[in-house]
CSV table of C-alpha atoms and ligand atoms in Angstrom, one decimal:
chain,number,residue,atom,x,y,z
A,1,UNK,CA,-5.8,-11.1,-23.6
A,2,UNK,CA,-8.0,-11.9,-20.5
A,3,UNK,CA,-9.0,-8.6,-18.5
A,4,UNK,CA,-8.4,-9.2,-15.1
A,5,UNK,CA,-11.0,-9.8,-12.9
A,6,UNK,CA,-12.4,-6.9,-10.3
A,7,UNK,CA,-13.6,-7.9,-7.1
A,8,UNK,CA,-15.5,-4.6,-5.9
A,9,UNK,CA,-14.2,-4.8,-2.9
A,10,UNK,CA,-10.7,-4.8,-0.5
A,11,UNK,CA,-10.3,-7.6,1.7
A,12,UNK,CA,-9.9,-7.2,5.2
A,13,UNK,CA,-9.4,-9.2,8.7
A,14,UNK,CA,-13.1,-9.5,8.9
A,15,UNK,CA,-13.4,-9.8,5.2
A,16,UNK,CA,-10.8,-11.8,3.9
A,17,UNK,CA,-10.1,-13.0,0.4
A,18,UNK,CA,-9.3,-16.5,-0.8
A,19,UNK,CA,-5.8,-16.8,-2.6
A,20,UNK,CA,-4.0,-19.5,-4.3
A,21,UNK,CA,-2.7,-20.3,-1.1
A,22,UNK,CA,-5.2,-20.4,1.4
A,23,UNK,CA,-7.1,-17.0,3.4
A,24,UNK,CA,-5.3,-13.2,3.1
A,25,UNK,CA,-6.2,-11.7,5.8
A,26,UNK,CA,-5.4,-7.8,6.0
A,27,UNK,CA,-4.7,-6.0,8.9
A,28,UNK,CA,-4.9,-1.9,9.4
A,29,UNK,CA,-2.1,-1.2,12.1
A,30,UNK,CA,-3.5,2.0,13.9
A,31,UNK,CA,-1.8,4.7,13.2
A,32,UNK,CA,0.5,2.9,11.1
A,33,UNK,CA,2.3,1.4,13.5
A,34,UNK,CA,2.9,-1.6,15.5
A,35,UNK,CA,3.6,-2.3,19.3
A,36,UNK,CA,6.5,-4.9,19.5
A,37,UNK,CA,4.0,-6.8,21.0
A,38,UNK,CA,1.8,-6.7,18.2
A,39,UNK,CA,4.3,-7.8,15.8
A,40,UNK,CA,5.7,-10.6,17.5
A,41,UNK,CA,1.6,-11.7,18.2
A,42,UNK,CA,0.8,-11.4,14.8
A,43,UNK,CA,4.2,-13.5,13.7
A,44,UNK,CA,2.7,-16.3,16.5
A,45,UNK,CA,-0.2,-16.0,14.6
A,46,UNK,CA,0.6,-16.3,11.1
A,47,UNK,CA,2.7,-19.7,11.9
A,48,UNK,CA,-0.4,-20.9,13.8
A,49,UNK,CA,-2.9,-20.2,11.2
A,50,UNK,CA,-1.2,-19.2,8.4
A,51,UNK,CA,1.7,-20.6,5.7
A,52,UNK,CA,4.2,-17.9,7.8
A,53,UNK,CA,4.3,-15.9,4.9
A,54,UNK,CA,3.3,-12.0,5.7
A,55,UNK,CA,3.4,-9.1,3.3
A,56,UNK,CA,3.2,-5.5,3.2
A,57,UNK,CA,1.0,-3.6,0.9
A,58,UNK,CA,1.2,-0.2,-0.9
A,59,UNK,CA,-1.5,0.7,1.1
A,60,UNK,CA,0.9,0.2,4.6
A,61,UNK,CA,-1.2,-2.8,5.7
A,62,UNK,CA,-0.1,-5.7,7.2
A,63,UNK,CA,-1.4,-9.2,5.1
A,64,UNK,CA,-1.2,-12.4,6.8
A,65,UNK,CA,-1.1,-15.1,4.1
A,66,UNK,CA,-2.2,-18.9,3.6
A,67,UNK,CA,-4.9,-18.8,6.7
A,68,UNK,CA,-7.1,-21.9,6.7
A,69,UNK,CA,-11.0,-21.4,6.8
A,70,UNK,CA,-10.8,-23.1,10.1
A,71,UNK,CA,-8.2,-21.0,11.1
A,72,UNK,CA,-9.8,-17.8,10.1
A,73,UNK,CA,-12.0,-17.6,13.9
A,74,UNK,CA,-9.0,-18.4,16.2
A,75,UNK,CA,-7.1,-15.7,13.9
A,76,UNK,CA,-9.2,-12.7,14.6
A,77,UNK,CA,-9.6,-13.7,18.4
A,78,UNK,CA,-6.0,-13.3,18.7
A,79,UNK,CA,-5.9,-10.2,16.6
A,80,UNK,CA,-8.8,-8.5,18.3
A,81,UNK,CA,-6.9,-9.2,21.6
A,82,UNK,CA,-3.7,-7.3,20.3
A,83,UNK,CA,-6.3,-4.7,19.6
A,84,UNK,CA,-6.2,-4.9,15.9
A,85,UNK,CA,-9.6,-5.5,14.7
A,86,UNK,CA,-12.2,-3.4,14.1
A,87,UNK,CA,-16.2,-3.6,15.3
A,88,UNK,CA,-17.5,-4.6,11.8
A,89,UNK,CA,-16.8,-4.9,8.1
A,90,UNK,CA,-18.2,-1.7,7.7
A,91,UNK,CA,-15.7,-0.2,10.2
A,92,UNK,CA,-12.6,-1.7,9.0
A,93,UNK,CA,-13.6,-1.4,5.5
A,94,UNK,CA,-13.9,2.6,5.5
A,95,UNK,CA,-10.5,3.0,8.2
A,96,UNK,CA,-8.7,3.1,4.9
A,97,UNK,CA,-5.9,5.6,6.5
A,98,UNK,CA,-2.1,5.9,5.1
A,99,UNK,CA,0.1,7.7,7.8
A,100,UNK,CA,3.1,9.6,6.6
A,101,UNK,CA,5.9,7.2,8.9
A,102,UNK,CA,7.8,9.8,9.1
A,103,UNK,CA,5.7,11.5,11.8
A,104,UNK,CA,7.5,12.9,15.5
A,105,UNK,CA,6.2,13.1,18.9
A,106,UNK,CA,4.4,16.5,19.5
A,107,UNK,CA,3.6,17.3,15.6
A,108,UNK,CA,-0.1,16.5,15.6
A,109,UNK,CA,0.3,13.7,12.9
A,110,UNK,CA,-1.2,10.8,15.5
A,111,UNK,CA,-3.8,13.2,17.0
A,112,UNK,CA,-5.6,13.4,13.6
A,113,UNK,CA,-5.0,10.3,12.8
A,114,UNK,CA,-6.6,9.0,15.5
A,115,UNK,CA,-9.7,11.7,15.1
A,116,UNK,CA,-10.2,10.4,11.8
A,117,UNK,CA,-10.3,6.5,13.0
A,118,UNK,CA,-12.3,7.1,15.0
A,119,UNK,CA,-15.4,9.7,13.2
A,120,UNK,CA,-14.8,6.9,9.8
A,121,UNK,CA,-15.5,3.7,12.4
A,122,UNK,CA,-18.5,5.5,13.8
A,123,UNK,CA,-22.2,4.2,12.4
A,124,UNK,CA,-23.2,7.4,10.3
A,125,UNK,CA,-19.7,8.1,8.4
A,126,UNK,CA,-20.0,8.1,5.0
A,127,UNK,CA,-20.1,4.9,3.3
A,128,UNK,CA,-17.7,5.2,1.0
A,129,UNK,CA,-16.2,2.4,-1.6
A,130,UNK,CA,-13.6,-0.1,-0.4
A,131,UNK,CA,-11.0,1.2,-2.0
A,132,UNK,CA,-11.4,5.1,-1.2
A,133,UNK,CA,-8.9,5.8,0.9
A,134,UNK,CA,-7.1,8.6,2.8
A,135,UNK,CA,-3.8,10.1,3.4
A,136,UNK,CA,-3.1,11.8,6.9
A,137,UNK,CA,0.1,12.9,5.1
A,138,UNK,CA,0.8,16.2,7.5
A,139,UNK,CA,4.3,15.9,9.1
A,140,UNK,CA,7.3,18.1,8.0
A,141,UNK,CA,7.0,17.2,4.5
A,142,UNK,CA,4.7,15.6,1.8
A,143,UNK,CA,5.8,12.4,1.5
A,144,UNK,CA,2.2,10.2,0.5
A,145,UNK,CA,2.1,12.3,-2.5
A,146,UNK,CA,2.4,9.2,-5.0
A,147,UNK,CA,0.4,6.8,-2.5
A,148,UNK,CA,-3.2,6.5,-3.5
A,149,UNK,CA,-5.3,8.4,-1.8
A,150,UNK,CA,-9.2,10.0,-2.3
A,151,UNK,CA,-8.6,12.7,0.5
A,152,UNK,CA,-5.3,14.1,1.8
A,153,UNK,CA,-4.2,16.1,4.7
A,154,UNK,CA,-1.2,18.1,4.0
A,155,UNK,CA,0.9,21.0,6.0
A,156,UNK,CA,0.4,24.4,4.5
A,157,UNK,CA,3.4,27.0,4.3
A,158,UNK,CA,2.2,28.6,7.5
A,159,UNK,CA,2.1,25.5,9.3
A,160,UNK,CA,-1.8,24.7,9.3
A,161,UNK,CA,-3.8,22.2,7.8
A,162,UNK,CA,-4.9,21.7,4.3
A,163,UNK,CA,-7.5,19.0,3.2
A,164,UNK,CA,-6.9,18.5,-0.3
A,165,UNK,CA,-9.2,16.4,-2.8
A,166,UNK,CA,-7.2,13.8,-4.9
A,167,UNK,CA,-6.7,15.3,-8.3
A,168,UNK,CA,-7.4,18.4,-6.9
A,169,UNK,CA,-4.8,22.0,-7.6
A,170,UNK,CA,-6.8,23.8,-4.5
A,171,UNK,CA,-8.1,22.5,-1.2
A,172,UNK,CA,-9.4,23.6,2.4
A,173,UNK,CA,-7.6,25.1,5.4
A,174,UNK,CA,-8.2,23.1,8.1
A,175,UNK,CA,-7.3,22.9,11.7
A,176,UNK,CA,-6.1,19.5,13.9
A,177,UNK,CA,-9.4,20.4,16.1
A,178,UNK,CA,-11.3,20.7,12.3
A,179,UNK,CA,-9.8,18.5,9.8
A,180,UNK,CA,-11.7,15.5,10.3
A,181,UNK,CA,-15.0,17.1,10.2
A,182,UNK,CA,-13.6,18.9,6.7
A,183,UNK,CA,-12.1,15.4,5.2
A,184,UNK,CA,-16.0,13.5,6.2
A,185,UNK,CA,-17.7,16.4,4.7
A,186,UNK,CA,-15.4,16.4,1.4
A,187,UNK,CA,-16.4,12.2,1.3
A,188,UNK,CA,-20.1,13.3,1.2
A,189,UNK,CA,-20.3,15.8,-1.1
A,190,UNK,CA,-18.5,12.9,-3.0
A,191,UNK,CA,-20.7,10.7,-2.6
A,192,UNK,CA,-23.4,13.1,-2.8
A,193,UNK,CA,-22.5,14.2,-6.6
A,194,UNK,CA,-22.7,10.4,-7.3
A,195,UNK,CA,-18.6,10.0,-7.5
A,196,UNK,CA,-19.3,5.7,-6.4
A,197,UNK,CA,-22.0,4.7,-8.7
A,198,UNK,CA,-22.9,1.2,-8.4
A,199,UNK,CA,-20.3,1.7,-5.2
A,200,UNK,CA,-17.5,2.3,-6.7
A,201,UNK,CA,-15.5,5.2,-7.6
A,202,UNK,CA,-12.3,7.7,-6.8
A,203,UNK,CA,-12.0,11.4,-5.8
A,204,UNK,CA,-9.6,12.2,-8.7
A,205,UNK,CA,-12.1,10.1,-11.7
A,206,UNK,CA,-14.7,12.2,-10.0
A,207,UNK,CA,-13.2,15.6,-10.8
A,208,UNK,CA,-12.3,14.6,-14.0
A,209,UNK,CA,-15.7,14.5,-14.8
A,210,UNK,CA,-15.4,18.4,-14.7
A,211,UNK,CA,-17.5,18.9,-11.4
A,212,UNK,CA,-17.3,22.0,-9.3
A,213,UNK,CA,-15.6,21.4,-5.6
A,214,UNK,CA,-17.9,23.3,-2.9
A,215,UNK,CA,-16.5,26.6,-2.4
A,216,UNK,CA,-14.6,25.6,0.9
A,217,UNK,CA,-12.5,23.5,-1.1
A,218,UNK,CA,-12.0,25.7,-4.4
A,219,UNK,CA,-10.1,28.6,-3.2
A,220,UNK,CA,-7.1,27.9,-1.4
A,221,UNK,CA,-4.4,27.0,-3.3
A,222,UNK,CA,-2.6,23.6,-2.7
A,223,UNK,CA,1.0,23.2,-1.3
A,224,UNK,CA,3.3,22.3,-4.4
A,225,UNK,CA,3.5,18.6,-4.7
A,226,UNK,CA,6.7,17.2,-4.3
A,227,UNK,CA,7.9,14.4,-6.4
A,228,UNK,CA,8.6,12.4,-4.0
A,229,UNK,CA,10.9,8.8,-4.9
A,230,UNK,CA,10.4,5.8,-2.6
A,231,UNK,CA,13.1,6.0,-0.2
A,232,UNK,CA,15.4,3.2,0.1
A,233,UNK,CA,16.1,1.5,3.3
A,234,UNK,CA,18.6,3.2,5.7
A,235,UNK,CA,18.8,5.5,8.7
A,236,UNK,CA,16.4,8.1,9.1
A,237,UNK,CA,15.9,10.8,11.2
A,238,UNK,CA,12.9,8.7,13.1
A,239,UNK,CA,14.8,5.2,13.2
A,240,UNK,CA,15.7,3.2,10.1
A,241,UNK,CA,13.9,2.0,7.1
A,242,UNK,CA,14.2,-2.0,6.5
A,243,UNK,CA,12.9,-3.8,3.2
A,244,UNK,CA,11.6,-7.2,2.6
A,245,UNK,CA,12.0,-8.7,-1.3
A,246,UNK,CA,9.2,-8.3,-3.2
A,247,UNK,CA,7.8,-7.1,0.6
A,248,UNK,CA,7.2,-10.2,1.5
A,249,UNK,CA,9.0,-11.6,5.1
A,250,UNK,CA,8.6,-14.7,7.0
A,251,UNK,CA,7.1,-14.4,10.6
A,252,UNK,CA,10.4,-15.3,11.7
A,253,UNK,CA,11.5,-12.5,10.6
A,254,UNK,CA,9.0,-10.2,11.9
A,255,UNK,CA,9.1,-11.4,15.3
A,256,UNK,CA,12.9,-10.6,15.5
A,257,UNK,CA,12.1,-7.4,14.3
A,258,UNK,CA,10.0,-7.0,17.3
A,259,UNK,CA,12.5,-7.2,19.5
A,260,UNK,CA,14.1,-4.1,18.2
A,261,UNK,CA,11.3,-1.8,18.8
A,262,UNK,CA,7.8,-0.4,17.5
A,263,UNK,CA,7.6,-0.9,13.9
A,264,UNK,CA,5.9,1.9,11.4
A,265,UNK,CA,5.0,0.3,8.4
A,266,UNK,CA,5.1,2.4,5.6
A,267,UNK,CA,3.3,2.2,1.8
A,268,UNK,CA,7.0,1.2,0.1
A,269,UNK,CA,6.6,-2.1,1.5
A,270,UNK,CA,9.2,-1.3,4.2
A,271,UNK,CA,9.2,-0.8,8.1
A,272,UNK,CA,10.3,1.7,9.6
A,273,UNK,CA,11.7,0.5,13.3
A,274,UNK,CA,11.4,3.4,15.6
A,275,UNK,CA,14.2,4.9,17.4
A,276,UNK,CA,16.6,2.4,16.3
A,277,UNK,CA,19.9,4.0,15.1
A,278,UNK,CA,21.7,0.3,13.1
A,279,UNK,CA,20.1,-2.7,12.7
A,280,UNK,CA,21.5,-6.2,13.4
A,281,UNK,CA,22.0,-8.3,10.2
A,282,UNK,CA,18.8,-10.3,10.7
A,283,UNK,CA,17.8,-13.2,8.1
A,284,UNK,CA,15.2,-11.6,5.5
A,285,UNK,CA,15.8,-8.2,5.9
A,286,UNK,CA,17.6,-5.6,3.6
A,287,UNK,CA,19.4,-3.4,4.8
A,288,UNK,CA,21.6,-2.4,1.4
A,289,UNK,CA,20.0,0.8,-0.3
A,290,UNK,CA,22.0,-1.1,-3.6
A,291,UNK,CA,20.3,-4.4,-3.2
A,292,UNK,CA,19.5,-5.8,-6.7
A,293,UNK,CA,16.4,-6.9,-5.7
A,294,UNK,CA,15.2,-3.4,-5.0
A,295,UNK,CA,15.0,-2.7,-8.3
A,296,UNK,CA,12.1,-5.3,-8.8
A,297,UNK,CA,8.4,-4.9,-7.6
A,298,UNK,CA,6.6,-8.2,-8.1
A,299,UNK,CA,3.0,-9.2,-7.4
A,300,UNK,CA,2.2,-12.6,-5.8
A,301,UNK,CA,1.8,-14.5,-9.3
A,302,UNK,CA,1.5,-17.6,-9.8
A,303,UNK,CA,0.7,-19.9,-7.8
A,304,UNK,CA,-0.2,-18.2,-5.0
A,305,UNK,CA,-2.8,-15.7,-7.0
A,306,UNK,CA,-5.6,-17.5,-9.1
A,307,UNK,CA,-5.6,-14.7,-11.7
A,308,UNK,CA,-1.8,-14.6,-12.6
A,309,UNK,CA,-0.5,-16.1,-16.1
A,310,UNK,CA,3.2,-16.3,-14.7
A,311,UNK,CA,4.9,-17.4,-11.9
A,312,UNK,CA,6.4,-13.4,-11.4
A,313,UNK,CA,8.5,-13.6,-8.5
A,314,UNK,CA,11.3,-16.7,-9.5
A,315,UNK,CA,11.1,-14.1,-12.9
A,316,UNK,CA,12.2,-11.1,-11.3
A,317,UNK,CA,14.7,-12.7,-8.9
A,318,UNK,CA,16.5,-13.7,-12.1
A,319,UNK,CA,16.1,-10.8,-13.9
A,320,UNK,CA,16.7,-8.4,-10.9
A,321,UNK,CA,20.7,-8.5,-11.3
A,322,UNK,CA,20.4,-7.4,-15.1
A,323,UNK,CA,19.0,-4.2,-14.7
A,324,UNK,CA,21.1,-1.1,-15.3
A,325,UNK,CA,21.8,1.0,-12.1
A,326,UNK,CA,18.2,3.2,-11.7
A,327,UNK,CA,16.2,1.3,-13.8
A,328,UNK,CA,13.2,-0.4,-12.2
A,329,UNK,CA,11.5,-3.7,-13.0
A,330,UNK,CA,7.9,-4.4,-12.5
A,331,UNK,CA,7.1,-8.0,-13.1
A,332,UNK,CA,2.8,-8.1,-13.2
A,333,UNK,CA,1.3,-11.8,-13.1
A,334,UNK,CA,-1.8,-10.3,-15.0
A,335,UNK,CA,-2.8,-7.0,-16.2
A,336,UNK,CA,-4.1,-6.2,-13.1
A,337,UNK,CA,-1.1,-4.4,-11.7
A,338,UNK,CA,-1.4,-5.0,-8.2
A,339,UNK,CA,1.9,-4.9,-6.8
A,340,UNK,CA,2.4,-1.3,-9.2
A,341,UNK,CA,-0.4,0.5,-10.5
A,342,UNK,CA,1.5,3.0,-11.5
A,343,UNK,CA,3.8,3.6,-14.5
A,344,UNK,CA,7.5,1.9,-14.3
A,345,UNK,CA,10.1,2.3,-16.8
A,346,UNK,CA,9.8,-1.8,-17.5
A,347,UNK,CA,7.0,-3.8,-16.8
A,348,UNK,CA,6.5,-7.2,-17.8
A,349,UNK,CA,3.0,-8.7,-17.7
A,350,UNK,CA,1.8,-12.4,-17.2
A,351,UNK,CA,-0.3,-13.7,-20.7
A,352,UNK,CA,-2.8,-16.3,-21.3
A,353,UNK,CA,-0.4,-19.4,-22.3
A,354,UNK,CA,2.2,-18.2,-19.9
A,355,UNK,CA,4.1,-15.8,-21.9
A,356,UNK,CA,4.7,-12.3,-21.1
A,357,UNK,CA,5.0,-8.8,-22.9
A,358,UNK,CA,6.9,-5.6,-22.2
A,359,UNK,CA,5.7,-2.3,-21.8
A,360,UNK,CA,8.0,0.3,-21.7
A,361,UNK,CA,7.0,3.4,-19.3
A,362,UNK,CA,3.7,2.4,-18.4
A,363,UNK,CA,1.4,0.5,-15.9
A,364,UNK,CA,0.6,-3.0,-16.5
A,365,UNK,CA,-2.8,-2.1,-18.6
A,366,UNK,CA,-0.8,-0.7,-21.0
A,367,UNK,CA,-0.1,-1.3,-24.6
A,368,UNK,CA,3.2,-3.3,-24.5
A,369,UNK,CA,6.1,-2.5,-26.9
A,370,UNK,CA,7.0,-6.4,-27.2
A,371,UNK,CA,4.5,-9.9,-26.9
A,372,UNK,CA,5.1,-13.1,-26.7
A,373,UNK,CA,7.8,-13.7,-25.0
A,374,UNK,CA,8.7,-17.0,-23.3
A,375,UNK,CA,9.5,-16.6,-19.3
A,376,UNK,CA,12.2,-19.2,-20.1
A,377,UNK,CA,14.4,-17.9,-22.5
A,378,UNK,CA,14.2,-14.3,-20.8
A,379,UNK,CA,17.7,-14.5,-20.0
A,380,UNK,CA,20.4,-11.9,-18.6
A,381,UNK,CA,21.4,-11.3,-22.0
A,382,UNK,CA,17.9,-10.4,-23.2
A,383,UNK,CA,17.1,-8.4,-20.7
A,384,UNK,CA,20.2,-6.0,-20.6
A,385,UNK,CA,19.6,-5.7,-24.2
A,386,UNK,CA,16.1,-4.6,-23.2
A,387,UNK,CA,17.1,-2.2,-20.5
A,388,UNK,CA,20.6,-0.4,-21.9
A,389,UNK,CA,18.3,-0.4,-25.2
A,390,UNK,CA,15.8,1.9,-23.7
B,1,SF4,S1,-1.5,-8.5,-10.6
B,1,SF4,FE1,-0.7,-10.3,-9.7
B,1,SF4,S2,-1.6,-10.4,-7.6
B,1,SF4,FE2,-2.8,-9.0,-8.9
B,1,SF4,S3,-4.5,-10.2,-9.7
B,1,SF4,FE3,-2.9,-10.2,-11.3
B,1,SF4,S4,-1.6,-12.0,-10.9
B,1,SF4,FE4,-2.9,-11.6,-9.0
């Protein structure tokens, strides 16, 4: 089996990776949301520059898809004026916030936020690896608990705030004046304990290494973590949830969903449009908590990603309508895992020779339970076989 191959590194707007298909340019809405304006300027944009193909990651950014290297300049002009591009590299490359969407006016979620845009784009913040990451995850509720995340801020039982390492059972109290200053000093003393050798590394491999948390951090217990399930699309108290399949919408799409209102994206590949109580049946968008093709997570495969073995998402599409009610299908064009790092009940996984194997309850990297089998003959029958067998 070929191991996939690590880049080191996230791509960005200023930093962006070459795909199968052209540029993937990454955008970090601030705050996790989007102006209507900046929606329907970033659909504009992707059809100008782009194959009009835009996803949403499980990190709650934004990816335009199929930019041209000629293309790439004109791009960021345009983004920059919709005020979505950071100062540097550096900048964008360490703004690596997730915002709980389900956030109200008045309950400090956007005030840290934007504290902790702002202290992580300055010169001196810590220089942390691409992929560390955190959570401002502080409204009513946990709800980023399963979202990856280095440092989270959570809502204690008496209402303050609690900044939490990843992999961690205790954390610090924090205030909304505080918790940035807490969350940047947390990032040094992990980088400070050499938790990013060679510049790369995560909060929760670092404390599994059995170091001791400064004492700040060590004697308050955490909140209980609450299994949270990715909500489905639907009305919620802030607007409604719409999903895309596989994530993935056209710009035409987006840029009638700017019309409805400012759009929250969220890390379960939805948007959230704000304030809106029903949602016009708009080409694209799904809108049925029982859609079919919610039970499949697919990465961009083959051949839009160079690495995959498979074609995943014409795979899933087929298989999606087999599944059992509640079981999930994650179809993985290599062992990478992209799309799902996480465990799923059924993953199939993109091999050398295009053929795939199963793994049943794990992540893509996993030991699978069958090989060998052809993408073509995967049929309905198979797979119900596969999934009432298990
Ligand atoms: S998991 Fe999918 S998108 Fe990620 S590298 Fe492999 S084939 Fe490409």
């Amino acid at each position: 089996m070929s191991a996939p191959v690590i880049q080191g590194w996230c791509p960005g707007a200023l930093r962006p990776m070459m795909s199968g298909d052209g540029l993937v340019v990454r955008v970090r809405p601030r705050g996790g949301r989007l102006t209507p304006e900046q929606a329907s300027g970033i659909a504009e944009l992707s059809l100008r520059h782009g194959n009009g193909l835009i996803d949403l990651s499980s990190r709650a950014n934004v990816q335009l898809r199929g930019v041209t290297e000629d293309g790439h300049g004109p791009l960021i002009e345009g983004l920059s004026a919709l005020g979505l591009i950071d100062e540097s590299t550096e900048a964008e490359s360490r703004r690596n916030i997730v915002v709980t969407p389900f956030w109200k006016d008045g309950d400090g979620v956007q005030a840290v936020v934007r504290s902790l845009a702002a202290a992580l784009t300055r010169p001196d913040a810590p220089d942390t690896p691409g992929k560390f990451g955190y959570a401002v995850d502080c409204g009513a509720a946990p709800v980023l608990t399963a979202v990856s995340a280095d440092i989270r801020i959570e809502r204690g039982p008496d209402g303050g705030l609690l900044v939490r390492p990843d992999g961690a059972a205790t954390c610090a109290r924090a205030t909304a004046e505080t918790a940035t200053d807490v969350a940047l000093d947390l990032a040094r003393w992990f980088l400070d304990g050499g938790g990013a050798p060679q510049g790369r590394g995560r909060m929760a491999a670092h404390l599994a290494r059995g170091v001791v948390l400064p004492p700040a951090f060590a004697e308050f217990p955490a909140a209980p973590t609450v299994a949270v399930v990715d909500p489905g699309p639907g009305p919620v108290a802030q607007g409604v949830l719409v999903a895309f399949e596989f994530g993935q919408m056209r710009a035409e799409t987006l840029s009638v969903l700017a019309e409805t209102g400012p759009l929250r994206v969220t890390p379960w590949r939805m948007l959230l449009v704000e304030g809106a109580g029903a949602i016009p049946a708009i080409a694209g968008v799904i809108t049925d908590p029982d859609s079919p093709l919610l039970r499949v997570v697919a990465c961009t495969g083959a051949p839009g990603c160079p690495q995959a073995q498979v074609a995943t998402r014409p795979l899933a599409r087929a298989l999606c309508a087999a599944l059992a009610p509640g079981k999930r299908l994650h179809v993985s064009g290599c062992a990478k895992g992209c799309a799902h790092p996480g465990a799923a009940p059924l993953t199939l996984v993109g091999r050398p020779g295009g053929t795939v194997d199963l793994i049943r309850d794990g992540s893509a990297a996993d030991t699978p339970s069958r090989t060998g089998l052809d993408p073509a003959v995967l049929t309905f029958h198979i797979l119900t076989e596969i999934t009432h067998a298990s």
